Amino acid sequence: MTAGTHRAAVLCGLGGALPATVVPNSALAAELDTTDEWIRTRTGIRQRYVIAPGEATSDLAVAAGRRALESARRAAADDTAAGDNKVAGDDTAAGGGTGETGVDLVVLATSTPDRPCPATAPAVARRLGLTGVAAFDIGAVCTGFVYALATAASMITAGAAHRALVIGADTFSTILDPADRTTRAIFGDGAGAVVLRAGDPEEPGALLGFDLGSDGAGEELITVPAGGSRQRSTATPPPERDRYFTMQGRAVFNEAVLSMSKSAESLLDRIGWRGTDLDRVVAHQANVRILRAVGEQLGLPEDRLVINLDRVGNTVAGSIPLALAGAAADGTLRPGDKVLLTGFGGGLTWGSAALRWPAPHVEPVA
Ligand code: UT7
């Protein structure tokens, strides 16, 4: 494809955010019938972060979004300094369009919005100084970030947006059953965000394709049964346990491995890459045993897998962008790397995306 004849969505900014409070496995073991050893060996997780009373998903989304915008601003300054005119099709390069950032779209992937109604994205946009831009939430649980990325990228390639802030943020600590040792062991709070701009399909950072899918037959495997219209339309108050998140772990484990592997393989086929070509796979951080199984399916050694769940647990929609931010900041992701993102979550939903890694400036995440 020739520069300028097709628009692509190009990743040009990245940032992550975690709340201040760390919960090590030992803290859960002191409270619940579990052990550090069980959690580490069955999941790979050593600790997770949780928000403080009064904090909300939007607080993490704003913090990650601010870092991603700053990262994009530095990338644009580098391009200007280099006299680089490669952002063909980007008619709102930083400084133009909607305010200083040029961002005209905010998409927030979350399953723990600040309130059931309205969406959280408009409030996040306003707090980032992006008043007036299109802003909406996407709910695909742990696949939410990949769905949001595909949505924003498609709006950019269609010309419906020029520069998008795509955030994945969740605070599952607010919906977990305090007595459920399994979900308490796995989930943590966190957020990550990227900036996409219009650009050339050949340049580093261009999103090369997506594979998205769902199977509603699995809706009971990962669910908060109460609080939605199905339950609220009845006159009966829900049992206490139905207000909490529930997960059928073993079934979800198997589905996660199958769906991420199949989704990754069908995307690789479509874009003409082989699994063994991949430099890094950034898969949804649910369980290190799931990551290893997906790596095996793709024929990849473990060192090609980006892993941060030992430090942050499963941060749901925050998982993939938070892992990206950590790996970019510590140099695990190198410019030019062939990178595959793949996620799986409630719905059931799954999705993958591929890109050659650009060289964004990324601040370390806690
Ligand atoms: O992010 C969305 C997608 N989510 C996922 O991908 C999560 C996928 N599932 C998993 O990661 C794993 O299935 C879990 C980590 C949730 C569970 O690990 P598992 O090896 O599949 O364990 P299991 O559910 O088969 O349970 C084995 C045993 C059970 O005890 P019994 O019935 O054999 O006596 C559980 O009650 O382990 C017990 N168990 C625990 N023991 C100590 C479950 N959680 C804990 C715990 N501490 N925290």
Coordinates of C-alpha atoms and ligand atoms in Angstrom, one line a residue:
M1 CA 0.0 0.0 0.0
T2 CA 1.2 3.5 -0.8
A3 CA 1.6 6.2 1.8
G4 CA -1.4 8.5 1.7
T5 CA -3.7 6.3 -0.3
H6 CA -5.0 4.3 2.7
R7 CA -5.4 5.6 6.2
A8 CA -4.2 3.4 9.0
A9 CA -4.6 3.8 12.8
V10 CA -1.2 4.2 14.3
L11 CA -0.3 3.7 18.0
C12 CA 1.7 6.8 19.1
G13 CA 1.2 7.1 22.8
L14 CA 0.9 4.6 25.8
G15 CA 0.6 4.8 29.5
G16 CA -0.6 2.8 32.5
A17 CA -1.8 3.5 36.0
L18 CA -2.2 1.5 39.2
P19 CA -3.8 2.5 42.5
A20 CA -1.5 3.1 45.6
T21 CA -2.5 0.1 47.7
V22 CA -0.7 -3.2 47.1
V23 CA -2.3 -6.4 48.4
P24 CA 0.3 -9.3 48.5
N25 CA -0.8 -12.9 48.6
S26 CA 0.1 -13.0 52.3
A27 CA -2.6 -10.4 53.1
L28 CA -5.2 -12.7 51.4
A29 CA -3.9 -15.7 53.2
A30 CA -4.3 -13.9 56.5
E31 CA -8.0 -13.2 55.7
L32 CA -9.2 -16.2 53.7
D33 CA -8.7 -20.0 53.4
T34 CA -5.8 -19.7 50.9
T35 CA -2.0 -19.6 50.8
D36 CA 0.7 -17.7 49.0
E37 CA 1.9 -21.0 47.6
W38 CA -1.5 -22.0 46.2
I39 CA -2.0 -18.6 44.5
R40 CA 1.6 -18.5 43.1
T41 CA 1.6 -22.0 41.8
R42 CA -2.0 -22.1 40.4
T43 CA -2.0 -18.6 38.9
G44 CA 1.5 -17.0 38.9
I45 CA 0.2 -14.0 40.8
R46 CA 2.2 -12.6 43.8
Q47 CA 0.3 -9.4 44.4
R48 CA -2.4 -7.1 43.1
Y49 CA -3.4 -3.4 43.5
V50 CA -6.7 -2.2 44.8
I51 CA -8.3 1.3 44.9
A52 CA -9.0 3.1 48.2
P53 CA -12.5 3.8 49.5
G54 CA -14.0 6.6 47.4
E55 CA -11.8 6.0 44.4
A56 CA -13.4 4.8 41.1
T57 CA -12.5 3.4 37.7
S58 CA -12.5 6.9 36.2
D59 CA -9.6 7.9 38.5
L60 CA -7.4 5.2 37.0
A61 CA -8.7 5.8 33.5
V62 CA -7.8 9.5 33.8
A63 CA -4.3 8.8 35.2
A64 CA -3.5 6.2 32.4
G65 CA -5.1 8.5 29.8
R66 CA -3.0 11.5 30.9
R67 CA 0.2 9.4 30.6
A68 CA -0.8 8.2 27.2
L69 CA -1.5 11.8 26.0
E70 CA 1.9 12.9 27.3
S71 CA 3.6 10.0 25.6
A72 CA 1.9 11.0 22.3
R73 CA 2.8 14.6 22.8
R74 CA 6.5 13.6 23.1
A75 CA 6.3 11.4 20.0
A76 CA 4.8 14.3 18.0
A77 CA 7.6 16.6 19.3
D78 CA 10.2 14.0 18.2
D79 CA 8.6 13.8 14.7
T80 CA 8.5 17.6 14.5
A81 CA 12.2 17.9 15.6
A82 CA 13.1 15.2 13.0
G83 CA 11.2 17.2 10.3
D84 CA 9.3 13.9 9.8
N85 CA 6.3 14.3 7.6
K86 CA 5.3 10.6 7.7
V87 CA 1.9 11.1 9.3
A88 CA 0.1 11.0 5.9
G89 CA -3.6 11.3 6.4
D90 CA -3.3 12.8 9.9
D91 CA -4.9 16.2 9.3
T92 CA -5.0 17.0 13.0
A93 CA -1.5 16.4 14.1
A94 CA -0.8 17.4 17.7
G95 CA -1.8 21.0 18.1
G96 CA -4.7 20.9 15.6
G97 CA -8.2 19.5 15.9
T98 CA -9.8 19.4 19.4
G99 CA -7.5 21.3 21.6
E100 CA -3.8 20.9 22.1
T101 CA -3.9 17.0 21.9
G102 CA -5.9 16.8 18.7
V103 CA -7.9 13.9 20.3
D104 CA -11.5 13.8 19.0
L105 CA -12.5 10.4 20.3
V106 CA -12.3 8.7 23.7
V107 CA -13.3 5.1 24.0
L108 CA -13.2 3.5 27.5
A109 CA -13.4 -0.3 27.9
T110 CA -14.7 -1.1 31.3
S111 CA -17.1 -3.5 33.1
T112 CA -16.9 -1.5 36.3
P113 CA -18.1 2.0 35.3
D114 CA -18.4 4.7 37.9
R115 CA -22.2 4.4 37.7
P116 CA -24.6 2.0 35.9
C117 CA -25.6 5.1 33.8
P118 CA -24.3 7.2 32.2
A119 CA -21.1 5.9 30.5
T120 CA -17.9 6.9 32.3
A121 CA -16.0 8.0 29.1
P122 CA -17.5 11.5 28.9
A123 CA -16.4 12.3 32.5
V124 CA -12.9 10.9 31.8
A125 CA -12.7 13.0 28.6
R126 CA -13.8 16.2 30.5
R127 CA -11.2 15.6 33.2
L128 CA -8.5 15.3 30.6
G129 CA -9.6 18.6 29.0
L130 CA -11.2 16.9 26.0
T131 CA -14.7 18.4 26.4
G132 CA -16.8 18.2 23.3
V133 CA -15.2 15.0 21.8
A134 CA -17.1 11.8 21.1
A135 CA -16.8 9.6 24.2
F136 CA -18.4 6.2 25.0
D137 CA -17.8 3.0 26.9
I138 CA -17.4 -0.5 25.6
G139 CA -18.2 -3.6 27.6
A140 CA -16.4 -6.8 26.6
V141 CA -15.0 -7.6 30.1
C142 CA -11.4 -8.8 29.7
T143 CA -11.5 -8.5 25.9
G144 CA -12.7 -4.9 26.2
F145 CA -9.5 -3.2 25.4
V146 CA -9.1 -5.1 22.1
Y147 CA -12.7 -4.4 21.2
A148 CA -12.1 -0.7 22.0
L149 CA -8.9 -0.6 20.0
A150 CA -10.7 -2.2 17.0
T151 CA -13.6 0.3 17.3
A152 CA -11.4 3.4 17.5
A153 CA -9.0 2.2 14.8
S154 CA -12.0 1.5 12.5
M155 CA -13.4 5.0 13.1
I156 CA -10.0 6.5 12.2
T157 CA -9.6 4.5 9.0
A158 CA -13.1 5.4 8.0
G159 CA -12.4 9.1 8.6
A160 CA -14.9 9.4 11.5
A161 CA -12.1 10.3 13.9
H162 CA -8.6 11.5 13.6
R163 CA -7.0 10.9 16.9
A164 CA -8.3 8.6 19.6
L165 CA -7.6 7.9 23.2
V166 CA -8.4 4.3 23.9
I167 CA -8.5 3.3 27.6
G168 CA -9.0 0.0 29.4
A169 CA -9.8 0.4 33.1
D170 CA -11.4 -1.7 35.7
T171 CA -11.8 -1.9 39.5
F172 CA -12.9 -5.4 40.1
S173 CA -12.2 -5.1 43.8
T174 CA -15.5 -3.2 43.9
I175 CA -17.6 -6.2 42.6
L176 CA -15.7 -9.2 44.1
D177 CA -17.3 -11.3 46.9
P178 CA -15.1 -10.6 49.9
A179 CA -15.4 -14.2 50.9
D180 CA -14.5 -15.7 47.5
R181 CA -10.9 -16.9 47.7
T182 CA -10.7 -17.7 44.0
T183 CA -11.7 -14.4 42.5
R184 CA -10.0 -12.4 45.3
A185 CA -6.7 -14.2 44.5
I186 CA -6.9 -13.4 40.8
F187 CA -8.3 -9.9 40.2
G188 CA -6.7 -6.5 40.8
D189 CA -7.5 -2.9 39.8
G190 CA -5.6 -1.1 37.0
A191 CA -5.8 0.8 33.8
G192 CA -3.8 1.3 30.6
A193 CA -4.3 3.6 27.6
V194 CA -3.1 4.2 24.1
V195 CA -3.3 7.1 21.7
L196 CA -4.1 6.2 18.0
R197 CA -3.6 8.7 15.2
A198 CA -4.3 8.6 11.5
G199 CA -1.2 7.5 9.6
D200 CA 0.3 5.2 7.0
P201 CA -0.2 1.5 7.0
E202 CA 3.5 0.9 6.4
E203 CA 4.8 2.8 9.4
P204 CA 5.7 1.2 12.8
G205 CA 2.7 1.3 15.2
A206 CA 0.1 0.8 12.4
L207 CA -2.6 -1.6 13.5
L208 CA -2.5 -4.3 10.8
G209 CA -5.7 -6.2 11.5
F210 CA -8.1 -7.5 14.1
D211 CA -9.9 -10.7 14.9
L212 CA -13.0 -10.3 17.1
G213 CA -15.5 -12.9 18.3
S214 CA -18.1 -13.9 20.9
D215 CA -20.3 -16.8 22.1
G216 CA -23.2 -15.8 24.3
A217 CA -23.8 -19.5 25.2
G218 CA -21.1 -18.9 27.8
E219 CA -22.7 -15.8 29.4
E220 CA -23.1 -17.7 32.8
L221 CA -19.4 -18.5 33.0
I222 CA -18.4 -15.0 34.0
T223 CA -21.1 -12.8 35.4
V224 CA -22.6 -10.5 37.9
P225 CA -26.1 -12.0 38.1
A226 CA -27.9 -9.0 39.7
G227 CA -28.1 -5.3 39.1
G228 CA -29.1 -5.4 35.4
S229 CA -32.6 -5.2 33.8
R230 CA -33.2 -8.9 33.9
Q231 CA -33.0 -8.9 37.7
R232 CA -34.3 -5.4 38.4
S233 CA -37.5 -6.0 36.4
T234 CA -38.5 -8.6 39.0
A235 CA -40.1 -7.4 42.2
T236 CA -37.8 -9.6 44.3
P237 CA -34.6 -8.3 45.8
P238 CA -31.6 -10.4 44.7
P239 CA -29.8 -12.7 47.0
E240 CA -26.6 -11.0 48.4
R241 CA -24.3 -13.3 46.5
D242 CA -25.9 -12.4 43.1
R243 CA -24.6 -8.8 43.5
Y244 CA -21.0 -10.1 43.2
F245 CA -18.9 -11.2 40.3
T246 CA -18.8 -15.0 39.8
M247 CA -16.6 -17.1 37.5
Q248 CA -16.5 -20.8 36.7
G249 CA -12.7 -20.9 36.7
R250 CA -12.0 -24.3 35.3
A251 CA -14.3 -23.9 32.3
V252 CA -13.1 -20.4 31.7
F253 CA -9.5 -21.6 31.8
N254 CA -10.1 -24.0 29.0
E255 CA -12.1 -21.6 26.9
A256 CA -9.5 -18.9 27.4
V257 CA -6.7 -21.1 26.0
L258 CA -8.8 -22.3 23.0
S259 CA -10.3 -18.9 22.1
M260 CA -7.0 -16.8 22.4
S261 CA -5.1 -19.4 20.4
K262 CA -7.7 -19.7 17.6
S263 CA -8.2 -15.9 17.4
A264 CA -4.5 -15.3 17.3
E265 CA -4.0 -18.0 14.6
S266 CA -6.8 -16.6 12.4
L267 CA -5.4 -13.1 12.6
L268 CA -1.9 -14.3 11.8
D269 CA -3.3 -16.2 8.7
R270 CA -5.1 -13.1 7.5
I271 CA -2.1 -10.8 7.8
G272 CA 0.4 -13.4 6.5
W273 CA 2.5 -13.8 9.7
R274 CA 3.4 -17.1 11.3
G275 CA 3.3 -17.7 15.0
T276 CA 7.0 -18.2 15.1
D277 CA 7.6 -14.8 13.5
L278 CA 6.2 -13.1 16.6
D279 CA 8.7 -11.3 18.7
R280 CA 6.2 -10.7 21.6
V281 CA 2.7 -11.8 22.5
V282 CA 0.8 -9.6 24.9
A283 CA -2.1 -11.8 26.0
H284 CA -4.7 -11.1 28.6
Q285 CA -3.0 -11.5 32.0
A286 CA -5.4 -14.0 33.7
N287 CA -3.2 -16.9 34.7
V288 CA 0.4 -17.7 33.9
R289 CA -0.6 -21.3 33.0
I290 CA -3.1 -19.9 30.4
L291 CA -0.3 -17.7 28.9
R292 CA 2.1 -20.7 28.7
A293 CA -0.6 -22.8 27.0
V294 CA -1.3 -20.1 24.4
G295 CA 2.4 -19.7 23.8
E296 CA 2.7 -23.5 23.2
Q297 CA -0.2 -23.4 20.8
L298 CA 1.6 -20.7 18.8
G299 CA 4.9 -22.6 18.9
L300 CA 6.6 -19.8 21.0
P301 CA 9.1 -20.1 23.8
E302 CA 8.1 -18.5 27.1
D303 CA 10.5 -15.6 26.7
R304 CA 8.3 -14.2 23.9
L305 CA 5.4 -13.8 26.3
V306 CA 5.0 -10.5 28.0
I307 CA 4.1 -11.3 31.7
N308 CA 3.2 -8.8 34.4
L309 CA 0.4 -10.6 36.2
D310 CA 2.8 -11.6 38.9
R311 CA 2.8 -7.9 40.0
V312 CA -0.7 -6.7 39.1
G313 CA -3.0 -9.8 38.8
N314 CA -5.8 -9.8 36.3
T315 CA -6.9 -6.2 35.7
V316 CA -9.6 -7.1 33.2
A317 CA -9.8 -4.3 30.5
G318 CA -6.7 -2.7 31.9
S319 CA -4.7 -5.9 31.5
I320 CA -3.4 -5.7 27.9
P321 CA -2.5 -2.0 27.8
L322 CA -1.0 -2.2 31.3
A323 CA 1.2 -5.1 30.2
L324 CA 2.1 -3.1 27.0
A325 CA 3.1 -0.1 29.1
G326 CA 5.3 -2.1 31.5
A327 CA 7.0 -3.9 28.6
A328 CA 7.6 -0.7 26.6
A329 CA 9.0 1.1 29.6
D330 CA 11.4 -1.7 30.6
G331 CA 12.6 -2.3 27.0
T332 CA 11.0 -5.7 26.6
L333 CA 9.2 -4.3 23.6
R334 CA 11.7 -3.1 21.0
P335 CA 11.0 -0.9 18.0
G336 CA 10.2 -3.0 15.0
D337 CA 9.1 -6.1 17.0
K338 CA 6.2 -8.0 15.6
V339 CA 3.6 -7.9 18.3
L340 CA 0.4 -9.7 18.8
L341 CA -2.3 -8.7 21.3
T342 CA -4.9 -11.3 22.3
G343 CA -7.6 -11.3 24.9
F344 CA -10.4 -13.4 26.2
G345 CA -13.2 -12.6 28.7
G346 CA -16.8 -12.6 29.8
G347 CA -19.6 -12.8 27.2
L348 CA -17.8 -14.9 26.2
T349 CA -15.7 -12.7 24.0
W350 CA -12.3 -12.8 22.4
G351 CA -10.1 -10.7 20.1
S352 CA -6.7 -10.2 18.7
A353 CA -4.7 -7.3 17.1
A354 CA -1.3 -7.1 15.5
L355 CA 1.3 -4.3 14.9
R356 CA 4.9 -3.7 14.5
W357 CA 6.1 -2.0 17.6
P358 CA 6.8 1.8 17.3
A359 CA 9.1 3.7 19.7
P360 CA 6.8 5.5 22.1
H361 CA 8.1 7.2 25.2
V362 CA 6.5 5.3 28.1
E363 CA 6.8 6.1 31.8
P364 CA 7.3 3.0 34.1
V365 CA 4.1 1.9 35.7
A366 CA 4.6 1.7 39.5
Ligands
UT7_1 O1 -10.1 -12.8 33.0 C1 -11.2 -13.5 32.5 C2 -10.9 -14.9 32.3 N1 -10.5 -15.5 33.6 C3 -9.7 -16.5 33.5 O2 -9.1 -16.7 32.5 C4 -9.5 -17.3 34.8 C5 -9.3 -18.7 34.3 N2 -9.3 -19.7 35.4 C6 -8.2 -19.8 36.2 O3 -7.3 -19.1 36.1 C7 -8.2 -21.0 37.2 O4 -9.3 -21.9 36.8 C8 -8.4 -20.6 38.6 C9 -7.1 -19.9 39.1 C10 -9.6 -19.7 38.8 C11 -8.6 -21.8 39.5 O5 -7.5 -22.7 39.4 P1 -7.7 -24.2 39.1 O6 -6.4 -24.9 39.0 O7 -8.6 -24.3 37.8 O8 -8.5 -24.7 40.3 P2 -10.0 -25.3 40.4 O9 -11.0 -24.2 40.2 O10 -10.1 -26.5 39.6 O11 -10.0 -25.7 42.0 C12 -9.1 -26.6 42.5 C13 -9.2 -26.5 44.0 C14 -10.6 -26.5 44.5 O12 -10.7 -27.2 45.7 P3 -11.3 -28.7 45.8 O13 -12.7 -28.6 45.3 O14 -10.4 -29.5 44.8 O15 -11.2 -29.1 47.2 C15 -10.8 -25.0 44.8 O16 -11.8 -24.8 45.9 O17 -8.6 -25.3 44.4 C16 -9.4 -24.6 45.3 N3 -9.2 -23.2 45.3 C17 -8.3 -22.7 46.1 N4 -7.5 -23.1 47.1 C18 -6.7 -22.3 47.8 C19 -9.7 -22.3 44.5 N5 -9.2 -21.1 44.8 C20 -8.3 -21.3 45.8 C21 -7.5 -20.4 46.5 N6 -6.7 -21.0 47.5 N7 -7.4 -19.1 46.3

